[in-house]
mmCIF file of C-alpha atoms in Angstrom:
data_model
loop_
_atom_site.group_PDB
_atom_site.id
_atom_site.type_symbol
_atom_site.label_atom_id
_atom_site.label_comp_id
_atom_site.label_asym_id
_atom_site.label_seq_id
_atom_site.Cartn_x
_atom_site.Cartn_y
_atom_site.Cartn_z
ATOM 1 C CA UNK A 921 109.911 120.594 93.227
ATOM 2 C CA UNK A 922 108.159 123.556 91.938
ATOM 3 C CA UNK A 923 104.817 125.179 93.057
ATOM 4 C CA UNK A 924 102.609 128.214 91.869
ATOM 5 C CA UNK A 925 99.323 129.330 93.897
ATOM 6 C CA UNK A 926 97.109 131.954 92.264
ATOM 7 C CA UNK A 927 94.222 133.672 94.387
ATOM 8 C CA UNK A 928 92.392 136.242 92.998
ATOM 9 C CA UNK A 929 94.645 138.843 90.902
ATOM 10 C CA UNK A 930 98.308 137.548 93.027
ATOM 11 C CA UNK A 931 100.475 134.693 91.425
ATOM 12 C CA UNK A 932 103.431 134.270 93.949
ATOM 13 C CA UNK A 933 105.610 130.691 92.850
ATOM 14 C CA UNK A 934 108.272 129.324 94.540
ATOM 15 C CA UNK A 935 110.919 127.261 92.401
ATOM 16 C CA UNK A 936 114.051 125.018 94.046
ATOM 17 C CA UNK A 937 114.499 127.886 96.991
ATOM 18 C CA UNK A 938 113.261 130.917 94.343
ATOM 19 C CA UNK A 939 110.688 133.449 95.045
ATOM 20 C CA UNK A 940 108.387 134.925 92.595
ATOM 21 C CA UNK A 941 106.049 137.456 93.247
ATOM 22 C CA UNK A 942 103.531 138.620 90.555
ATOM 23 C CA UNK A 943 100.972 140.858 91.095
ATOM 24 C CA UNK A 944 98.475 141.830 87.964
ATOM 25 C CA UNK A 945 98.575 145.577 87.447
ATOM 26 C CA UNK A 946 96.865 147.517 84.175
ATOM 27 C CA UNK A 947 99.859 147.297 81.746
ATOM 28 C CA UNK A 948 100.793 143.820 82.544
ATOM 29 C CA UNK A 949 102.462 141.780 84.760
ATOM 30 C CA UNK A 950 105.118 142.917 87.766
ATOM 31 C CA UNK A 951 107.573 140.041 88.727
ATOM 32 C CA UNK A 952 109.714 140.327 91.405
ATOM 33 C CA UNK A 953 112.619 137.591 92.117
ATOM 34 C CA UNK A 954 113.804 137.756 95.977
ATOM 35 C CA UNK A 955 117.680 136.490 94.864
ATOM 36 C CA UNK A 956 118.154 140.001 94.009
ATOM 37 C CA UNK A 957 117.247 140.533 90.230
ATOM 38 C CA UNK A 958 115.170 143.576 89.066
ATOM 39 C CA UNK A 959 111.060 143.675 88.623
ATOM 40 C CA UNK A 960 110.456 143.237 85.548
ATOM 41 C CA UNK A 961 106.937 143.904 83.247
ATOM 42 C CA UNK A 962 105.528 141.264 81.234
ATOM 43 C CA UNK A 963 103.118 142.928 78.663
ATOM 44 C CA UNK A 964 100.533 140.157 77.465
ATOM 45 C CA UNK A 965 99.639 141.558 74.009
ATOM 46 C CA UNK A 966 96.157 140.901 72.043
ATOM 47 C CA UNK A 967 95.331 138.490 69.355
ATOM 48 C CA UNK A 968 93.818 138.162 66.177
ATOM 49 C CA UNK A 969 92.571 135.480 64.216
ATOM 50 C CA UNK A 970 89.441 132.550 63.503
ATOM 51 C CA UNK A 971 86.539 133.434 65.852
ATOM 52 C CA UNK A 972 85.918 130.359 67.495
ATOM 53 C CA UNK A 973 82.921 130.877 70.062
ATOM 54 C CA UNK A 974 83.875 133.965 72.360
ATOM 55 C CA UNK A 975 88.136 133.599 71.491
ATOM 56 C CA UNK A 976 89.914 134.191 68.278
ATOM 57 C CA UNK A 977 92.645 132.095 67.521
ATOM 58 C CA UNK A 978 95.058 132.233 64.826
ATOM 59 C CA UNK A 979 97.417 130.407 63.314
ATOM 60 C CA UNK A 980 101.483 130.967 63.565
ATOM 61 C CA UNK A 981 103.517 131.500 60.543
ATOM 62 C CA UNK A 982 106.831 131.760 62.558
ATOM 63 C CA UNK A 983 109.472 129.420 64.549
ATOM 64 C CA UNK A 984 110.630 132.880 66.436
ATOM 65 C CA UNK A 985 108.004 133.091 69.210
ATOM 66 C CA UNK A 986 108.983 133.455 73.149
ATOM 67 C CA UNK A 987 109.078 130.521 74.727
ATOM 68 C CA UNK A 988 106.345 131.791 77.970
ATOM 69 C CA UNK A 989 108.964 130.461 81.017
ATOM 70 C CA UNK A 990 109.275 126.641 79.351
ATOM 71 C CA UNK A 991 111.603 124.816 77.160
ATOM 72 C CA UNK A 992 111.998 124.642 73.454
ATOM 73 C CA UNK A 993 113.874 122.987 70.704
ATOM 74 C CA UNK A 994 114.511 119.885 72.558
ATOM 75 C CA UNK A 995 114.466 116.728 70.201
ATOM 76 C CA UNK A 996 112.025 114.443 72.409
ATOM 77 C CA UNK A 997 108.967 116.308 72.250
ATOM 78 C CA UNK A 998 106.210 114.954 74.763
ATOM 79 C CA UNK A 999 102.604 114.794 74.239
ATOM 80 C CA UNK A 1000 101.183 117.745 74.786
ATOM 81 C CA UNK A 1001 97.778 117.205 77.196
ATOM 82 C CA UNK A 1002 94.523 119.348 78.148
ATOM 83 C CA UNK A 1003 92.246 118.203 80.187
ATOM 84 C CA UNK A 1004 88.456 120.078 81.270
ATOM 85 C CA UNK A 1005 87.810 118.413 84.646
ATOM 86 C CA UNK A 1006 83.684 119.190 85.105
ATOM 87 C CA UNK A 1007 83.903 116.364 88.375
ATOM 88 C CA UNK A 1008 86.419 117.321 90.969
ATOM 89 C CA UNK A 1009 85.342 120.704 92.117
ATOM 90 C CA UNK A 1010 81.809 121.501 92.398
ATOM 91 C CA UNK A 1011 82.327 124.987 92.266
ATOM 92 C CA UNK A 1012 84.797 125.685 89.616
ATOM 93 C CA UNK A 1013 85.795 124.036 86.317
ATOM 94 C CA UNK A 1014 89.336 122.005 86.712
ATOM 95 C CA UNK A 1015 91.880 122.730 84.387
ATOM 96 C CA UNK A 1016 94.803 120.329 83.536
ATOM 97 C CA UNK A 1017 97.633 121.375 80.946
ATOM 98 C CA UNK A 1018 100.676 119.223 80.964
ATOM 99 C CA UNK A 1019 103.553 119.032 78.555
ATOM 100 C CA UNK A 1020 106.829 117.156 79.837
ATOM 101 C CA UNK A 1021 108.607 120.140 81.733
ATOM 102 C CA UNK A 1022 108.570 122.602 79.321
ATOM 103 C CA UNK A 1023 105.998 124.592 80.678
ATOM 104 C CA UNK A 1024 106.165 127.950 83.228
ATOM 105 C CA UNK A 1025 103.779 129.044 85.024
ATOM 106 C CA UNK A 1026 101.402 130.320 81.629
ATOM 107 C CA UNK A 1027 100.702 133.935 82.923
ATOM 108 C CA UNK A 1028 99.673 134.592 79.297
ATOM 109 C CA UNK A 1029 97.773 131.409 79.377
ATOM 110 C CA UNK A 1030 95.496 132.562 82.449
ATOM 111 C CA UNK A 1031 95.811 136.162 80.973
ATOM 112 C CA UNK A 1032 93.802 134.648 77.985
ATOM 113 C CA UNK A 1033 91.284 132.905 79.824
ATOM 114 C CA UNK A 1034 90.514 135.855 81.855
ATOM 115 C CA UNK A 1035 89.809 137.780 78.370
ATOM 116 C CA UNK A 1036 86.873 134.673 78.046
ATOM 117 C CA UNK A 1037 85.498 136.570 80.765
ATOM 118 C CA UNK A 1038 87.104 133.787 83.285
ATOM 119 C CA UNK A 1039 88.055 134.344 86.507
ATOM 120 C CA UNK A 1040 91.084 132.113 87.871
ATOM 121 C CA UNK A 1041 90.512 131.884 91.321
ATOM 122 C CA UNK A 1042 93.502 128.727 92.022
ATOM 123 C CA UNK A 1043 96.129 127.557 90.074
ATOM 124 C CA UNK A 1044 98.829 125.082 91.249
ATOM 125 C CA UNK A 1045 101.874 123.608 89.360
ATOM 126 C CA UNK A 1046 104.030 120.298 90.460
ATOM 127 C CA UNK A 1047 106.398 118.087 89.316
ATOM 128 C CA UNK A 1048 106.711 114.513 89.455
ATOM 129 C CA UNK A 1049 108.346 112.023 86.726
ATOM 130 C CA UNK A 1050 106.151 112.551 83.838
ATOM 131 C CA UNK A 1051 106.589 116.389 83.661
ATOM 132 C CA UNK A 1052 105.235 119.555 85.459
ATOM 133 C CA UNK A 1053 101.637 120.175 85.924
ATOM 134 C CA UNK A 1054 99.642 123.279 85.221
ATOM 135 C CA UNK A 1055 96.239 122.796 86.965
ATOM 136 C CA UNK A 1056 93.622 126.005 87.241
ATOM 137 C CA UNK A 1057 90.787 126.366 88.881
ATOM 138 C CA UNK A 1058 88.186 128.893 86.564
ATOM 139 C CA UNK A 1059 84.786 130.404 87.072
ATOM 140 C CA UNK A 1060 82.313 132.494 84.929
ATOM 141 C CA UNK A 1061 83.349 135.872 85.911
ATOM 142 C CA UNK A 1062 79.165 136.675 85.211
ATOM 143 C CA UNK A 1063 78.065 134.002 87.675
ATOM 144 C CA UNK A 1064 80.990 132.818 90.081
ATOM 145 C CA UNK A 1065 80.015 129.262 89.269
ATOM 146 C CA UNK A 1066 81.430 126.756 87.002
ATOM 147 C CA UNK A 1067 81.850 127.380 82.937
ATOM 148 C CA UNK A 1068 78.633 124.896 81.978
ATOM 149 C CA UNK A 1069 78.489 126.439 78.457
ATOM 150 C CA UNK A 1070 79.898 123.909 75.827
ATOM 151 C CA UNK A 1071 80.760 126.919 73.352
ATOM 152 C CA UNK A 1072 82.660 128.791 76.232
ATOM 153 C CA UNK A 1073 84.764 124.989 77.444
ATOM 154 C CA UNK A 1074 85.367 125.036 73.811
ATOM 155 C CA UNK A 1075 86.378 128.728 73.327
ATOM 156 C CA UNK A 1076 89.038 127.310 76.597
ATOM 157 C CA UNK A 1077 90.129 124.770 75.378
ATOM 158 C CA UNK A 1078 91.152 126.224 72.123
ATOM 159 C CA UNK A 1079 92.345 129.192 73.753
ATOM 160 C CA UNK A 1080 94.545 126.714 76.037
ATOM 161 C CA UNK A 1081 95.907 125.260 72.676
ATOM 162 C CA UNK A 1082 96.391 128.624 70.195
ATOM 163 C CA UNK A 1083 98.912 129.588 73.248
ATOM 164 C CA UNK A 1084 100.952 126.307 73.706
ATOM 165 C CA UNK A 1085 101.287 126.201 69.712
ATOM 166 C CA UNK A 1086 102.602 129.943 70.005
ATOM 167 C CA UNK A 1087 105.001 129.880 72.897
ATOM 168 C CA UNK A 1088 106.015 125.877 72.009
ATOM 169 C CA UNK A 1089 105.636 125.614 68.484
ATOM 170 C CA UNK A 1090 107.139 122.456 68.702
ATOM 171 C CA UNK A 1091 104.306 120.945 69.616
ATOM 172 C CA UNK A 1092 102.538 121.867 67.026
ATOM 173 C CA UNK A 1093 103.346 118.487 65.381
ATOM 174 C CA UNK A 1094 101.929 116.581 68.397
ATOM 175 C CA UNK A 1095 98.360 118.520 68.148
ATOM 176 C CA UNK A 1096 95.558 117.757 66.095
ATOM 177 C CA UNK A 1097 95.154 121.451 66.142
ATOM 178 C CA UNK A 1098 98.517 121.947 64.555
ATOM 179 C CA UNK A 1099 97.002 121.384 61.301
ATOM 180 C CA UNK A 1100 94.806 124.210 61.621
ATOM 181 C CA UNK A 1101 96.153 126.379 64.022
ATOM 182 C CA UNK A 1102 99.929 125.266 64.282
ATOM 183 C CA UNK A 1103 103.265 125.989 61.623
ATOM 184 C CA UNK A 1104 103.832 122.675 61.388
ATOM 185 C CA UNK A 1105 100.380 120.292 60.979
ATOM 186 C CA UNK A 1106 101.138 116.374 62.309
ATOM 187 C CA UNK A 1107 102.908 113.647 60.014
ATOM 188 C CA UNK A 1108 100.890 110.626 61.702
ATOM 189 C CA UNK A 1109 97.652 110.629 60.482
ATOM 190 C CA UNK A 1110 94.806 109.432 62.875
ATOM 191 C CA UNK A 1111 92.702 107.020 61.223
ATOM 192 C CA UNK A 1112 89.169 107.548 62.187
ATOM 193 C CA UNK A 1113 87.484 104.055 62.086
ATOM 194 C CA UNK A 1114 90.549 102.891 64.234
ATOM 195 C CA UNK A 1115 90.363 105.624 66.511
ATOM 196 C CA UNK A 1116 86.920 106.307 67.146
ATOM 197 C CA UNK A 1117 85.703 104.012 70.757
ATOM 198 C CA UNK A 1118 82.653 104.581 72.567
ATOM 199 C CA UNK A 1119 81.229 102.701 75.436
ATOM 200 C CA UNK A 1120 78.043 103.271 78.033
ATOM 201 C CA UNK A 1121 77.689 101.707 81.032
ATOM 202 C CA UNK A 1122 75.219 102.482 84.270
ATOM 203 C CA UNK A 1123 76.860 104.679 87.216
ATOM 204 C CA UNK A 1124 73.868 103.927 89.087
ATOM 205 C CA UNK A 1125 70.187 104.066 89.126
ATOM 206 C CA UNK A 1126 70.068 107.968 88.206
ATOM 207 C CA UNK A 1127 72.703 108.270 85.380
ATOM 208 C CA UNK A 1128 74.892 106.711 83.117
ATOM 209 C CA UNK A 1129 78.755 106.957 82.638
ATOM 210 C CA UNK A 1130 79.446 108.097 78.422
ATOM 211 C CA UNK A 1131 82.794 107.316 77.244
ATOM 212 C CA UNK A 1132 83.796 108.614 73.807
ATOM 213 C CA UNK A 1133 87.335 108.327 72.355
ATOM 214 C CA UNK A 1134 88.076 110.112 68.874
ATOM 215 C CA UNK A 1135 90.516 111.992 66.196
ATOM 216 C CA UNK A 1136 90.866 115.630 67.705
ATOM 217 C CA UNK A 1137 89.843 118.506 65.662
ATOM 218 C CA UNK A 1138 88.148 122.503 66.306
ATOM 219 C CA UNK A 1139 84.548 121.743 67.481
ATOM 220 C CA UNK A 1140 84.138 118.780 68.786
ATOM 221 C CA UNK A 1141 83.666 119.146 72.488
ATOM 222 C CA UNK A 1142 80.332 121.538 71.356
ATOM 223 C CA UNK A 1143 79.327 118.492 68.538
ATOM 224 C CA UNK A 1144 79.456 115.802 70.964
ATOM 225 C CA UNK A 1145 77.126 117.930 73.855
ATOM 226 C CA UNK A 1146 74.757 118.772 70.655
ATOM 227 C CA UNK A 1147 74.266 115.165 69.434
ATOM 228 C CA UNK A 1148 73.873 113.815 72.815
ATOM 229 C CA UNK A 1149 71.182 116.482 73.957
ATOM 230 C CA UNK A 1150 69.558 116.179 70.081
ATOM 231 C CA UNK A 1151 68.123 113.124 71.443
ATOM 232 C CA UNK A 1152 66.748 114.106 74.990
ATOM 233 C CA UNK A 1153 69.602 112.968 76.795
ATOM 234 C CA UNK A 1154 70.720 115.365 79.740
ATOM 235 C CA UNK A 1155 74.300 115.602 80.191
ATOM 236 C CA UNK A 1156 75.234 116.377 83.991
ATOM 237 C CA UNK A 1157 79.014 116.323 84.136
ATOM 238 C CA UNK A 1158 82.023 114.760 82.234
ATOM 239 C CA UNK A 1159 86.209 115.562 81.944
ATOM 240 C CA UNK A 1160 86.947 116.164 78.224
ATOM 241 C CA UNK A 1161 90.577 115.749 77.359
ATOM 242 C CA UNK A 1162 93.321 116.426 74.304
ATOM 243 C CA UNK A 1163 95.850 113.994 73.905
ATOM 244 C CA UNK A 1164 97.826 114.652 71.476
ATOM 245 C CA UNK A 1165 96.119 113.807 68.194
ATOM 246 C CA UNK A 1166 93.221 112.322 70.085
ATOM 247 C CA UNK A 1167 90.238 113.475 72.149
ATOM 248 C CA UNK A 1168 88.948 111.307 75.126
ATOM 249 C CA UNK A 1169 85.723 112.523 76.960
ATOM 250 C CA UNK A 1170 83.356 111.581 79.546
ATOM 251 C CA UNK A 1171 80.100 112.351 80.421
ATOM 252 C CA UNK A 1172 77.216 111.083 83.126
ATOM 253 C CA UNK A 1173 74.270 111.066 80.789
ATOM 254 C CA UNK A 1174 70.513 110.710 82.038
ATOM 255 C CA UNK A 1175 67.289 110.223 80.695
ATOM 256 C CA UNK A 1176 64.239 111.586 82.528
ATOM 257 C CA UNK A 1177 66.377 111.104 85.542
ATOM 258 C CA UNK A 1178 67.359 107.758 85.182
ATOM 259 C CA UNK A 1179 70.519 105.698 83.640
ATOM 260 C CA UNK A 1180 70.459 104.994 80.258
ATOM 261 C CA UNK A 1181 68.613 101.767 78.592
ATOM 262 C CA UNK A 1182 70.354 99.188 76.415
ATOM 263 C CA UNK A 1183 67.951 100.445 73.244
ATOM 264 C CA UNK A 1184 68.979 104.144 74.003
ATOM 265 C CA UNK A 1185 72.786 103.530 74.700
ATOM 266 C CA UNK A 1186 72.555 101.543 71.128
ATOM 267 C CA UNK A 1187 70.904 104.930 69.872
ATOM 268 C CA UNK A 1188 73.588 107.370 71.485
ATOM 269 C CA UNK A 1189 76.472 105.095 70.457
ATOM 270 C CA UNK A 1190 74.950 104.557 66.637
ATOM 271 C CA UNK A 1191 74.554 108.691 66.727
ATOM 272 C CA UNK A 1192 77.998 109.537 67.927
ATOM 273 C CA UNK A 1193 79.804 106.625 65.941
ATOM 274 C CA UNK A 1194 78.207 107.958 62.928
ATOM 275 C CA UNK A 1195 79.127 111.655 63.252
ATOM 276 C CA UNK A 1196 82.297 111.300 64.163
ATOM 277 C CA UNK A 1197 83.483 108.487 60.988
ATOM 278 C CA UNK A 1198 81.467 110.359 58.593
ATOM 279 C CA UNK A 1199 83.652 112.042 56.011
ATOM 280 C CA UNK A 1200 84.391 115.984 56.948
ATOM 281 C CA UNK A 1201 82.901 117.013 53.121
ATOM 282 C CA UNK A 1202 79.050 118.319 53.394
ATOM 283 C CA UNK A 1203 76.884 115.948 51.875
ATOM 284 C CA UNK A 1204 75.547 118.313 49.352
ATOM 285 C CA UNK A 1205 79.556 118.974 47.819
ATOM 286 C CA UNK A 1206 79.425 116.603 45.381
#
């Protein structure tokens, strides 16, 4: 069993009987084991790369990367997961990052979303069967509220995934992103009629529940918010997650305050199913 508490600018973890202590100082990162071994600094180095939002991300041309405190080169690669939890705090956006147990406890990781102009103000990490589990909890360092800014959850989320692909570029064959972003873009190919599921249904008299299930690529968490509010539809809250090659997100949608009816769910779903099958070349390339 392994668990990691962050408050403020202190990480402390404590792994099988092991104590780590690290506090954030100007150059880096101090960690300090108690069984005896020397502090050492971990130096969390820029980036450059494809502006996406208020993060650059680029895309890694090497298999000799540090592996940031997880495991690498193992032949069952698991799918790698990220999931933006806007439901189970009030006051902070959720983080979720999973992939089997090859993940540490992704200083760099909450280094990076701190350069987003973040603030991680919790972070826990467990294991159970499926793997360990990196959860944050992140604010708007300009605010001390919740990220509620589609471009910023999507600068995150990107962020989350430029970092996995560097320090496990193994997965880069498990991520949609890989193809972009990755060394080594996916062999299964996602097809997009077969992929693409969206259902509505009422969560009450106020709102409705938006489920939309899709191929993964850059953007998409910012398209779907645009399309939906195109049409006058208020989006209150939803979880957006990566799977792999596949996006899955949920929203509570509203309309003047109230759930959703039939001939306006028909007019979401017709919207979203027709972005998101539509062929990626602009209509005027031909």
């Amino acid at each position: 069993m392994a668990v990691c508490m962050v408050s403020g600018n202190f990480v402390g973890a404590q792994i099988v009987g092991k104590n780590v202590e690290c506090p954030v100082s100007g150059n880096g990162f101090w960690v300090k084991a108690v069984f005896g071994f020397p502090a050492q600094r971990l130096i969390v180095t820029g980036r450059r790369g494809v502006s996406v939002g208020m993060t650059k991300l680029v895309p890694r041309a090497s298999l000799a990367t540090a592996v940031e405190e997880g495991k690498a080169g193992e032949n069952d690669i698991p799918t790698p997961k990220v999931i933006l939890d806007q439901d189970s705090d009030p006051n902070a956006t959720v983080v979720k990052i999973t992939f089997g147990d090859r993940l540490g406890a992704l200083l760099d990781t909450m280094n990076a979303l701190k350069n987003l102009g973040l603030n991680v103000v919790k972070a826990n990490v467990f294991l159970d069967s499926s793997g360990k589990h990196n959860t944050f909890a992140i604010t708007n360092a300009a605010t001390g509220r919740k990220v509620d800014d589609p471009e910023l959850l999507e600068a995150i989320r990107l962020t989350i995934i430029n970092n996995m692909l560097e320090y496990h570029p193994e997965s880069s064959a498990q991520l949609a992103m890989g193809a972009t972003f990755g060394i080594t873009p996916p062999q299964q190919q996602v097809d997009v009629d077969i992929a693409t599921h969206i259902n509505i249904k009422d969560d009450g008299v106020d709102r409705s529940l938006l489920y939309v299930e899709a191929a993964d690529r850059p953007g998409l968490l910012v398209d779907l918010v645009k399309i939906i509010t195109d049409i006058n539809i208020s989006v209150q809250s939803g979880e957006f997650d990566t799977e792999g090659l596949l996006a899955k997100a949920k929203f509570h949608v509203s309309y003047r305050g109230k759930a959703l009816t039939n001939p306006l769910q028909q007019v979401i779903s017709n919207s979203l199913r027709y972005f998101l099958r539509r062929p990626t070349t602009e209509d005027a390339s031909f």
